[in-house]
PDB file of C-alpha atoms in Angstrom:
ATOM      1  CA  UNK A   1     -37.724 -37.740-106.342  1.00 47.00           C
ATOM      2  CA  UNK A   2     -37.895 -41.445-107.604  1.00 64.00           C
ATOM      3  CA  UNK A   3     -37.410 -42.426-111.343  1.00 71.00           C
ATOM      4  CA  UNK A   4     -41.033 -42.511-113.000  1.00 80.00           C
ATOM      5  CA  UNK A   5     -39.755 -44.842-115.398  1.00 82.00           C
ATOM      6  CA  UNK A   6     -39.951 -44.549-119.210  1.00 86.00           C
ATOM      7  CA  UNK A   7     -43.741 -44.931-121.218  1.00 89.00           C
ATOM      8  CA  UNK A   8     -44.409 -48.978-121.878  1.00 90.00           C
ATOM      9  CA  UNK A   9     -44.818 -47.545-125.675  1.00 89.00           C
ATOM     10  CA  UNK A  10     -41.534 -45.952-125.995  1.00 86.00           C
ATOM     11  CA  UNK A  11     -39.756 -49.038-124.433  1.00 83.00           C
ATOM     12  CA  UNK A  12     -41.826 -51.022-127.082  1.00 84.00           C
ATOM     13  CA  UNK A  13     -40.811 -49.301-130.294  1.00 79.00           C
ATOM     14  CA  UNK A  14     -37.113 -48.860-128.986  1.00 71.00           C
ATOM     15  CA  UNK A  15     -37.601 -52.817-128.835  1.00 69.00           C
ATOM     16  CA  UNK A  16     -38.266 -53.544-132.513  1.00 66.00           C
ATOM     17  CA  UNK A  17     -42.032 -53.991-132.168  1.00 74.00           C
ATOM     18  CA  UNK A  18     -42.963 -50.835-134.071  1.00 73.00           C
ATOM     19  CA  UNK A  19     -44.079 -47.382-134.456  1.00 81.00           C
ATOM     20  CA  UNK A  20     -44.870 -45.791-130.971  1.00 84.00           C
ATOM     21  CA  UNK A  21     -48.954 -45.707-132.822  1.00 89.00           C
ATOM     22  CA  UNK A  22     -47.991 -49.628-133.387  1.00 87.00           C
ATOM     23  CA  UNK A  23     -47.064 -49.786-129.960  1.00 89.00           C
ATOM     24  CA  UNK A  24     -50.067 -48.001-128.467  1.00 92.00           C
ATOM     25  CA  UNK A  25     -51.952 -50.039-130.514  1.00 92.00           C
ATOM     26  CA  UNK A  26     -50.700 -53.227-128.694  1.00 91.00           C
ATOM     27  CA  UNK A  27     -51.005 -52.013-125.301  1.00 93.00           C
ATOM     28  CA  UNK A  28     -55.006 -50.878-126.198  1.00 94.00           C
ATOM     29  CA  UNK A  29     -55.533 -54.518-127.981  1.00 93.00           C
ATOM     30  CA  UNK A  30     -54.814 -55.787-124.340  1.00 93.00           C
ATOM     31  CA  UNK A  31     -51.884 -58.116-125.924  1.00 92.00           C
ATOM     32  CA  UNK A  32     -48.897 -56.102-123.478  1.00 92.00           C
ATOM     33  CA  UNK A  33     -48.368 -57.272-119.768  1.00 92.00           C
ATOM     34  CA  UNK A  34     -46.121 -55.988-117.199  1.00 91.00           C
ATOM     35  CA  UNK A  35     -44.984 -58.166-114.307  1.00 89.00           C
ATOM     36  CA  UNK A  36     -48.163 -60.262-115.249  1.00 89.00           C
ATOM     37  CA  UNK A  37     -50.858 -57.985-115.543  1.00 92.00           C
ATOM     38  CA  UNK A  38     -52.653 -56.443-118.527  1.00 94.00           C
ATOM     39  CA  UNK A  39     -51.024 -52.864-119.330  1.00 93.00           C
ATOM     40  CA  UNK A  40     -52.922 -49.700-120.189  1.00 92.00           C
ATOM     41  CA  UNK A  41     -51.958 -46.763-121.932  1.00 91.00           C
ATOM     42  CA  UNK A  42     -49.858 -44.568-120.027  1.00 89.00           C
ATOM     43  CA  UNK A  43     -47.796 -46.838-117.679  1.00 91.00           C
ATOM     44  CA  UNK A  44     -44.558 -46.132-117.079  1.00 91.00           C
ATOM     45  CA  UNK A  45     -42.122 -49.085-116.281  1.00 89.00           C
ATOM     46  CA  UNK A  46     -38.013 -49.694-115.712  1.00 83.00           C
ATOM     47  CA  UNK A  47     -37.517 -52.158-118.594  1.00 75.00           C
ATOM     48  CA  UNK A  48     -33.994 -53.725-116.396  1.00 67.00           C
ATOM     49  CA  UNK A  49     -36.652 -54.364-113.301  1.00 74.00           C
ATOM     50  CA  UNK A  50     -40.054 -54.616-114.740  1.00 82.00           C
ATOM     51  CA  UNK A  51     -40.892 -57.930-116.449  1.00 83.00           C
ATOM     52  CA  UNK A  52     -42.407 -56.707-120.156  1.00 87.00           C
ATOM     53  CA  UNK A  53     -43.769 -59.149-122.388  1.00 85.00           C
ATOM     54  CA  UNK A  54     -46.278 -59.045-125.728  1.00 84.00           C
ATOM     55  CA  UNK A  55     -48.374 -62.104-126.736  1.00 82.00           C
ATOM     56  CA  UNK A  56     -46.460 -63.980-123.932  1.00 80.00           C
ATOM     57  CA  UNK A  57     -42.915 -63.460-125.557  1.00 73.00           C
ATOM     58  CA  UNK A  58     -40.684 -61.555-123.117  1.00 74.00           C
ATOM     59  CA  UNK A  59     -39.186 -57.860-124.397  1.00 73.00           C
ATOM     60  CA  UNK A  60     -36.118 -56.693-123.806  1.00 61.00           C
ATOM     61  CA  UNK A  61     -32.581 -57.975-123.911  1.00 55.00           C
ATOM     62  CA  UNK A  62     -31.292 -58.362-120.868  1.00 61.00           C
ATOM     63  CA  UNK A  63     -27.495 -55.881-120.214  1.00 61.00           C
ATOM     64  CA  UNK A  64     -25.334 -58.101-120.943  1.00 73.00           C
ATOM     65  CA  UNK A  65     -26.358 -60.660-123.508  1.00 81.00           C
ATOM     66  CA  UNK A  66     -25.024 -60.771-127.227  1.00 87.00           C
ATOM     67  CA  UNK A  67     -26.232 -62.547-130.049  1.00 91.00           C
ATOM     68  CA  UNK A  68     -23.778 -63.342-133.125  1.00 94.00           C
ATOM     69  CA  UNK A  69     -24.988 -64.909-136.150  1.00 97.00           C
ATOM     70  CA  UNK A  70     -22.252 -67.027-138.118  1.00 97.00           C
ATOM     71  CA  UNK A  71     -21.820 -68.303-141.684  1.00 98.00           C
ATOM     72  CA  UNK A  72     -19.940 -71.835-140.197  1.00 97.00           C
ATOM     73  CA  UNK A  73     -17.272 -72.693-142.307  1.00 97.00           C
ATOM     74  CA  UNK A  74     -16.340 -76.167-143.132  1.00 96.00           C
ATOM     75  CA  UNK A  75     -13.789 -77.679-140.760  1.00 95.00           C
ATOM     76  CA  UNK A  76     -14.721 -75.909-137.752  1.00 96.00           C
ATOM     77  CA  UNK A  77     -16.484 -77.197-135.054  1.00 95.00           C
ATOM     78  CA  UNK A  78     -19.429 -76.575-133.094  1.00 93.00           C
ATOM     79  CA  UNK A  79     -17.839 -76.089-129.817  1.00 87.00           C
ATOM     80  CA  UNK A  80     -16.733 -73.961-127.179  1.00 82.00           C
ATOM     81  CA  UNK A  81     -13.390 -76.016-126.922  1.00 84.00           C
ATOM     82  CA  UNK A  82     -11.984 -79.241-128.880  1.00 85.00           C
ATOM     83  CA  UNK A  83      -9.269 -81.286-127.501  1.00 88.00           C
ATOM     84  CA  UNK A  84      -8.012 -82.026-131.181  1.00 90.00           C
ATOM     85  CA  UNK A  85      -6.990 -78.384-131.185  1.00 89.00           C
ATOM     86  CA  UNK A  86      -9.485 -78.102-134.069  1.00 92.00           C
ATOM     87  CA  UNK A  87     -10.485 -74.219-134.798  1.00 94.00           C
ATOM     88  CA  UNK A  88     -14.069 -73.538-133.253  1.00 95.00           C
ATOM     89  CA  UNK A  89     -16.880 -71.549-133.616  1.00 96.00           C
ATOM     90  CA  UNK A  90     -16.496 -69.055-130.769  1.00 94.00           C
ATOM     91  CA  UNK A  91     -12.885 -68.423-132.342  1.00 94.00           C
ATOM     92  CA  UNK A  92     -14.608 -66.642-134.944  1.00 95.00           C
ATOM     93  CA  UNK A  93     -16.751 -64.168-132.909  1.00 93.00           C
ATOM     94  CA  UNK A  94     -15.736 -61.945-129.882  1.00 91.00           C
ATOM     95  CA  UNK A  95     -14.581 -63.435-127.007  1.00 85.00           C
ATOM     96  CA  UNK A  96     -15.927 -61.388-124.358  1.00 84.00           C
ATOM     97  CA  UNK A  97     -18.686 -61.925-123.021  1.00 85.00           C
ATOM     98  CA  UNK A  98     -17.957 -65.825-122.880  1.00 88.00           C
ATOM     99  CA  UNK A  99     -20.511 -67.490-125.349  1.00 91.00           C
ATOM    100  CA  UNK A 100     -21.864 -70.306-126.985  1.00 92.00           C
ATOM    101  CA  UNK A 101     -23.424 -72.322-130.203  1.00 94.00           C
ATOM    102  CA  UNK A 102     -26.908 -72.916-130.007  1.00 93.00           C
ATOM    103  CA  UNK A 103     -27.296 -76.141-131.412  1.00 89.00           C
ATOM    104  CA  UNK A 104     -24.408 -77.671-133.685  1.00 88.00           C
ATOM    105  CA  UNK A 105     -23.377 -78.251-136.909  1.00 93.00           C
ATOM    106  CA  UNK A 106     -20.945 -81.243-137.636  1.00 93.00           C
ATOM    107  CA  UNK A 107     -17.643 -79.896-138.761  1.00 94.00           C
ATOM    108  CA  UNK A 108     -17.981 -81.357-142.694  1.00 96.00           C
ATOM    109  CA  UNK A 109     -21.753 -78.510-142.255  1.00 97.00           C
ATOM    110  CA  UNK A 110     -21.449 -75.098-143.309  1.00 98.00           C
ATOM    111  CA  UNK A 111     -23.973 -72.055-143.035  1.00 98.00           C
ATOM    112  CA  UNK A 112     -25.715 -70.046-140.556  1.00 98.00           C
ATOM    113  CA  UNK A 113     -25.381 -70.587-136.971  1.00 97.00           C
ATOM    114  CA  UNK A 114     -26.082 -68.763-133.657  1.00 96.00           C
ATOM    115  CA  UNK A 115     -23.896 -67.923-130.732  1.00 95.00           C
ATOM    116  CA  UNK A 116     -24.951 -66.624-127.506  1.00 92.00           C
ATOM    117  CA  UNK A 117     -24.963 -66.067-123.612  1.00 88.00           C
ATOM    118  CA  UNK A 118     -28.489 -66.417-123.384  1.00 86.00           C
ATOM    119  CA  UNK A 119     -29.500 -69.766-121.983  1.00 86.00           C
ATOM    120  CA  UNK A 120     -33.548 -69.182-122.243  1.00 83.00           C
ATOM    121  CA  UNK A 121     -33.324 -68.580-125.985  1.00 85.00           C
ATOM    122  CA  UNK A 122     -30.897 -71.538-126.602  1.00 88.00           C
ATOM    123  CA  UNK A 123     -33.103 -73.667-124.745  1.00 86.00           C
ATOM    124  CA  UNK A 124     -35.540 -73.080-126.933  1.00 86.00           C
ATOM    125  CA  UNK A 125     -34.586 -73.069-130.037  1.00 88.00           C
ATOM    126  CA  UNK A 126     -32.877 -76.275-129.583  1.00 85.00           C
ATOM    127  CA  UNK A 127     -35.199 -78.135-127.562  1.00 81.00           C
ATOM    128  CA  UNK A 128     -37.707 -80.209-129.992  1.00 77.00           C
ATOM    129  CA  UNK A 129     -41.179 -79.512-128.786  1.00 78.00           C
ATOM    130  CA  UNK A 130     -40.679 -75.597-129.647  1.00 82.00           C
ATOM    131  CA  UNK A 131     -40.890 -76.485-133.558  1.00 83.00           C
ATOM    132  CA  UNK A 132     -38.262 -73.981-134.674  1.00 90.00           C
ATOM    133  CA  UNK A 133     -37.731 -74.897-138.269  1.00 93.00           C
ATOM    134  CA  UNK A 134     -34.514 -75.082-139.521  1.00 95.00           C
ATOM    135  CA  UNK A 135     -33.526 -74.979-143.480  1.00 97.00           C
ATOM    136  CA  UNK A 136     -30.791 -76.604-145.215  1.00 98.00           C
ATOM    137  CA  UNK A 137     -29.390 -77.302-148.938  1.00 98.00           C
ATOM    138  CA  UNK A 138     -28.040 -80.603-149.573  1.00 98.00           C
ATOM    139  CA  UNK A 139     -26.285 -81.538-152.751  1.00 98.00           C
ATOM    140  CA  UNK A 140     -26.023 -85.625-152.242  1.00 98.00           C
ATOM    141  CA  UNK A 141     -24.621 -88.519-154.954  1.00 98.00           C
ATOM    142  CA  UNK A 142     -27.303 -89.613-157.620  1.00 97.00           C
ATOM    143  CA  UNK A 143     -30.525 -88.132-158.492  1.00 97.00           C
ATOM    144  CA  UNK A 144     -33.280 -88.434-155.813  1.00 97.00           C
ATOM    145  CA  UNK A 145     -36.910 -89.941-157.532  1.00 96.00           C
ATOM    146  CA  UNK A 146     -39.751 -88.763-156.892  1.00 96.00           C
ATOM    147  CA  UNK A 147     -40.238 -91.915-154.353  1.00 96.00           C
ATOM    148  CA  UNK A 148     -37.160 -90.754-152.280  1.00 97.00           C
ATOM    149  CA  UNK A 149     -37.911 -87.570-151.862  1.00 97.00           C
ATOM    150  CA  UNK A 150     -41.803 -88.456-150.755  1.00 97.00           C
ATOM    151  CA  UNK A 151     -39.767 -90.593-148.119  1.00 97.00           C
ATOM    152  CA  UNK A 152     -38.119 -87.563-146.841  1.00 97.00           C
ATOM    153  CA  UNK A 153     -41.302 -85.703-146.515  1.00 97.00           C
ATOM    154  CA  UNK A 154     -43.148 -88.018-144.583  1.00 97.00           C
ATOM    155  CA  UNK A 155     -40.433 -89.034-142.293  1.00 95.00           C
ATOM    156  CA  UNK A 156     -37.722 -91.798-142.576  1.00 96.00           C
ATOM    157  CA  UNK A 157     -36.448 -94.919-140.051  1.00 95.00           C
ATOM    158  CA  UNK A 158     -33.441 -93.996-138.620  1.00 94.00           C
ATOM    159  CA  UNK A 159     -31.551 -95.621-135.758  1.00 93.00           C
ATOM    160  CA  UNK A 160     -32.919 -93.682-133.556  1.00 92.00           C
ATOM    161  CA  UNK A 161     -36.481 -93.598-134.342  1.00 93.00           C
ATOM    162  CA  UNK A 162     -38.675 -92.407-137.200  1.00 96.00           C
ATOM    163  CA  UNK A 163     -37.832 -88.812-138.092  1.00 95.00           C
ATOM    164  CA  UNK A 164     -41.071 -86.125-138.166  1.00 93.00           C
ATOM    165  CA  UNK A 165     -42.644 -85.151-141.412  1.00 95.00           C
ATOM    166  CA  UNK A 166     -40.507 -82.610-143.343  1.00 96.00           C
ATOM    167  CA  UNK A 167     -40.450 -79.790-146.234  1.00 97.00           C
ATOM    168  CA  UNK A 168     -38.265 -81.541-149.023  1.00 98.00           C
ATOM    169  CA  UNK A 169     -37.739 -79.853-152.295  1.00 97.00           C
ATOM    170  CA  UNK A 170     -35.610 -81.140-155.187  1.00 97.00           C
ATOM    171  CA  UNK A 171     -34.093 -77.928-156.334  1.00 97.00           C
ATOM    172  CA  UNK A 172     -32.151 -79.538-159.177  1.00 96.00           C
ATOM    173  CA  UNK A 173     -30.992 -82.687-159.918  1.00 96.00           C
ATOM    174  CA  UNK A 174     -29.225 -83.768-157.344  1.00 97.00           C
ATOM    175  CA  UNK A 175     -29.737 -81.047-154.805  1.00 98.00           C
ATOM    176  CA  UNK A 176     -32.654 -80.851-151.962  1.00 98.00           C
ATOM    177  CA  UNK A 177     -34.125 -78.137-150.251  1.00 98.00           C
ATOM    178  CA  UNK A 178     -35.044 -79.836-146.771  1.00 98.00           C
ATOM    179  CA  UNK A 179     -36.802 -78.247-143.656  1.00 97.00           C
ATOM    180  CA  UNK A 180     -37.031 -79.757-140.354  1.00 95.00           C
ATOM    181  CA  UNK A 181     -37.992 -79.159-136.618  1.00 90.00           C
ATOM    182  CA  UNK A 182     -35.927 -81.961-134.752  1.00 87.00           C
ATOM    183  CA  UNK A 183     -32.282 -81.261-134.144  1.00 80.00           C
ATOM    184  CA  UNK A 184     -30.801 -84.892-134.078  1.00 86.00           C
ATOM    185  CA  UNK A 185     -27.150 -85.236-134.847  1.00 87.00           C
ATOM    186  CA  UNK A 186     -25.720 -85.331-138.589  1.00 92.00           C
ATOM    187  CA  UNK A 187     -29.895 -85.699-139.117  1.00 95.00           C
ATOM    188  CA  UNK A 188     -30.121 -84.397-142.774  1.00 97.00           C
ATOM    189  CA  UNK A 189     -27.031 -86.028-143.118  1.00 97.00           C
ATOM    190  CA  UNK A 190     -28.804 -89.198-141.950  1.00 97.00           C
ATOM    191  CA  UNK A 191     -31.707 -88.994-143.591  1.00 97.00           C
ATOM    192  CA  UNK A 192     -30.322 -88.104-146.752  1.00 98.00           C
ATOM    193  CA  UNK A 193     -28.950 -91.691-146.516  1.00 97.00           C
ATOM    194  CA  UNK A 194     -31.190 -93.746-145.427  1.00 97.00           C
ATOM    195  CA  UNK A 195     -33.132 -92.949-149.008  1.00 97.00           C
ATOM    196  CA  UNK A 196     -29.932 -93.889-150.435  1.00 97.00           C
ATOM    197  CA  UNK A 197     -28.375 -90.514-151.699  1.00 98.00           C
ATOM    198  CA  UNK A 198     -25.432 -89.971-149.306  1.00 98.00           C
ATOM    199  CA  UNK A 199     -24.592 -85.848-148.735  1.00 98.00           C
ATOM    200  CA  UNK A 200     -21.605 -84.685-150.360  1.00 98.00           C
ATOM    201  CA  UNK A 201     -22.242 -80.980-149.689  1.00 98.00           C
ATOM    202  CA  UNK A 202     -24.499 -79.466-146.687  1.00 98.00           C
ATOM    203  CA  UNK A 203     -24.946 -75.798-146.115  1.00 98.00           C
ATOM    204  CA  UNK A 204     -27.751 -74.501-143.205  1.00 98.00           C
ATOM    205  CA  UNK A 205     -29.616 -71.595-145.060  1.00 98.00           C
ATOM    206  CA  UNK A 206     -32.414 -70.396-142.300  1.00 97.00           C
ATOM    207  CA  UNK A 207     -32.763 -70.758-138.391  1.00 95.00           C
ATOM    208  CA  UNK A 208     -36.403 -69.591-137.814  1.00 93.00           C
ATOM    209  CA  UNK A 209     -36.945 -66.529-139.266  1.00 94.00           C
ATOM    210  CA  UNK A 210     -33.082 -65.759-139.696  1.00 95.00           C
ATOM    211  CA  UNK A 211     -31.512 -65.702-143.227  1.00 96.00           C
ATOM    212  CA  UNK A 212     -28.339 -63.679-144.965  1.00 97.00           C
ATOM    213  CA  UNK A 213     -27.226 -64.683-148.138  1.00 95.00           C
ATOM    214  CA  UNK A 214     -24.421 -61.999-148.322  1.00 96.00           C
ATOM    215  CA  UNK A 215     -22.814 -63.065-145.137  1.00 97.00           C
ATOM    216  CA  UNK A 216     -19.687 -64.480-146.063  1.00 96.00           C
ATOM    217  CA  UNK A 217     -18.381 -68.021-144.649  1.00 96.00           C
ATOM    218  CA  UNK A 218     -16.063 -67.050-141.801  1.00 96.00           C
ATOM    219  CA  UNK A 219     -18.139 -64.076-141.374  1.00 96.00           C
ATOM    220  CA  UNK A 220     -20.154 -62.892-138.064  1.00 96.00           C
ATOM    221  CA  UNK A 221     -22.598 -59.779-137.384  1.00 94.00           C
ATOM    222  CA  UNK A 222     -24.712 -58.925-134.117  1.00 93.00           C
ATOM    223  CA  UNK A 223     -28.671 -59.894-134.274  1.00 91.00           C
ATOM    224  CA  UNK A 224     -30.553 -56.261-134.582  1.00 85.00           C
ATOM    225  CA  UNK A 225     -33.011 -56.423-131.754  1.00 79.00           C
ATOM    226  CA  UNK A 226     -36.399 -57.070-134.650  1.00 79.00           C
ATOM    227  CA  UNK A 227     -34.290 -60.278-134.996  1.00 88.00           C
ATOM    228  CA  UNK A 228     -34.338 -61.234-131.804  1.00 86.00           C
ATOM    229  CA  UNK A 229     -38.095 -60.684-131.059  1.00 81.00           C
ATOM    230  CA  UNK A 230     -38.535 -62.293-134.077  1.00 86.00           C
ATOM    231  CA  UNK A 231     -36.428 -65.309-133.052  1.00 89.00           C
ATOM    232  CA  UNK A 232     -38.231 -65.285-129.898  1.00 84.00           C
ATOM    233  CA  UNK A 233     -42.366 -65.543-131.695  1.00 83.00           C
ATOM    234  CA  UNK A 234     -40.951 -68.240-133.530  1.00 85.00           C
ATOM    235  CA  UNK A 235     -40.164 -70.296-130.563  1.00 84.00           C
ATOM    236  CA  UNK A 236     -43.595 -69.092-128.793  1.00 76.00           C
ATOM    237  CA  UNK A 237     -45.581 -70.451-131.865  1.00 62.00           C
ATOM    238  CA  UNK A 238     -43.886 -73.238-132.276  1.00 49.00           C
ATOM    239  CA  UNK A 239     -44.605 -74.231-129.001  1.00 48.00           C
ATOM    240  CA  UNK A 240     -48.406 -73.270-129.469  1.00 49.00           C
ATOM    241  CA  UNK A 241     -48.717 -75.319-132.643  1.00 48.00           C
ATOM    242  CA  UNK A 242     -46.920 -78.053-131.145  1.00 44.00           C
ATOM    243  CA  UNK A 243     -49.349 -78.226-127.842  1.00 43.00           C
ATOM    244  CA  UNK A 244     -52.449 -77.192-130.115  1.00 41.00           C
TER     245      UNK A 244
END
């Protein structure tokens, strides 16, 4: 007798999207597909065959991928390998399965960063036109005016090209809260210069949705799968907001 397969709903809630009532709840609102097409209550799928997805965002993490969120510490570097023989990121996490930064942080950066084997995800969280914000705190010489920091906000000439609109906070006097979408190199670092107030300090706080305060620098843990769906809307509506 052939495997039925396990209910969509149960598959659902053991994927961080809920209750299995939540879950039902999805699959009536018509927002569930399987393999393409709408789902209704009661089907039955194979979750490592069956291609699951709600609101468009794939569910499921594939057997085999991993996802390790880091507190960088200064003086490593964003790499899989450097030929200085500097220490590097996937030093600090488990080295099987093989894995890799998503994005980078120069090494004088500290805070959060993610490491992974999954390609799709890294693709887009790193590629621009998905939106996915990331936060950092930068303590820089002098005391930014209110001029400067209006500079920051609506985008600044860099070598490059002009940078996109950003969240800028002055948090105290010579610290900024900034958010931004792009992922140039050293670009807060960058930016944060061209207004004339040069970083001396630059910590990452938030990828997307993802923050930890108590994670120590050094420090790794494994996503929980909510994190990971969440991860993943953030790149969907990014994308939507970007094309709308």
């Amino acid at each position: 007798m052939s495997d039925p397969g396990e209910r969509l709903q149960k598959v659902l809630a053991q994927a961080g999207f809920g209750s299995r009532r939540v879950c039902e709840d999805l699959i009536a609102d018509g927002r569930v597909t399987v393999n393409g097409e709408v789902a209704t209550l009661g089907r039955r799928v194979h979750p490592e065959h069956d291609r699951i997805e709600v609101d468009g965002v794939p569910v499921g993490v594939r057997p085999g991928l991993v996802y390790y969120l880091l507190n960088k510490p200064r003086g490593v570097v964003t790499t899989a390998h450097d030929p200085q023989g500097r220490r590097t990121v996937v030093e600090l996490v488990p080295s099987d399965p093989r894995v890799f930064p998503v994005g980078r942080l120069d090494a004088d950066t500290e805070g959060l960063l993610l490491v992974t084997n999954d390609g799709e995800l890294t693709h887009r969280l790193t590629h621009p036109s998905f939106g996915v914000e990331k936060e950092y705190v930068a303590q820089v010489e002098g005391r930014p005016s209110r001029g400067a920091v209006r500079r920051l906000r609506e985008g600044v000439e860099l070598d490059d090209g002009m940078t996109a609109p950003a969240k800028v906070a002055l948090i105290e006097p010579n610290v900024l809260r900034i958010v931004i979408h792009e992922g140039r190199n050293r670009q807060v670092r960058r930016m944060c210069e061209a207004v004339g107030h040069p970083v001396v300090r630059l910590v990452r706080t938030r990828i997307g949705p993802l923050r930890d305060p108590k994670l120590r620098p050094g420090a790794w843990r494994p996503l929980e799968t909510a994190e990971v769906r969440a991860l993943e809307r953030a790149t969907t509506r990014g994308a939507e907001q970007v094309e709308g």
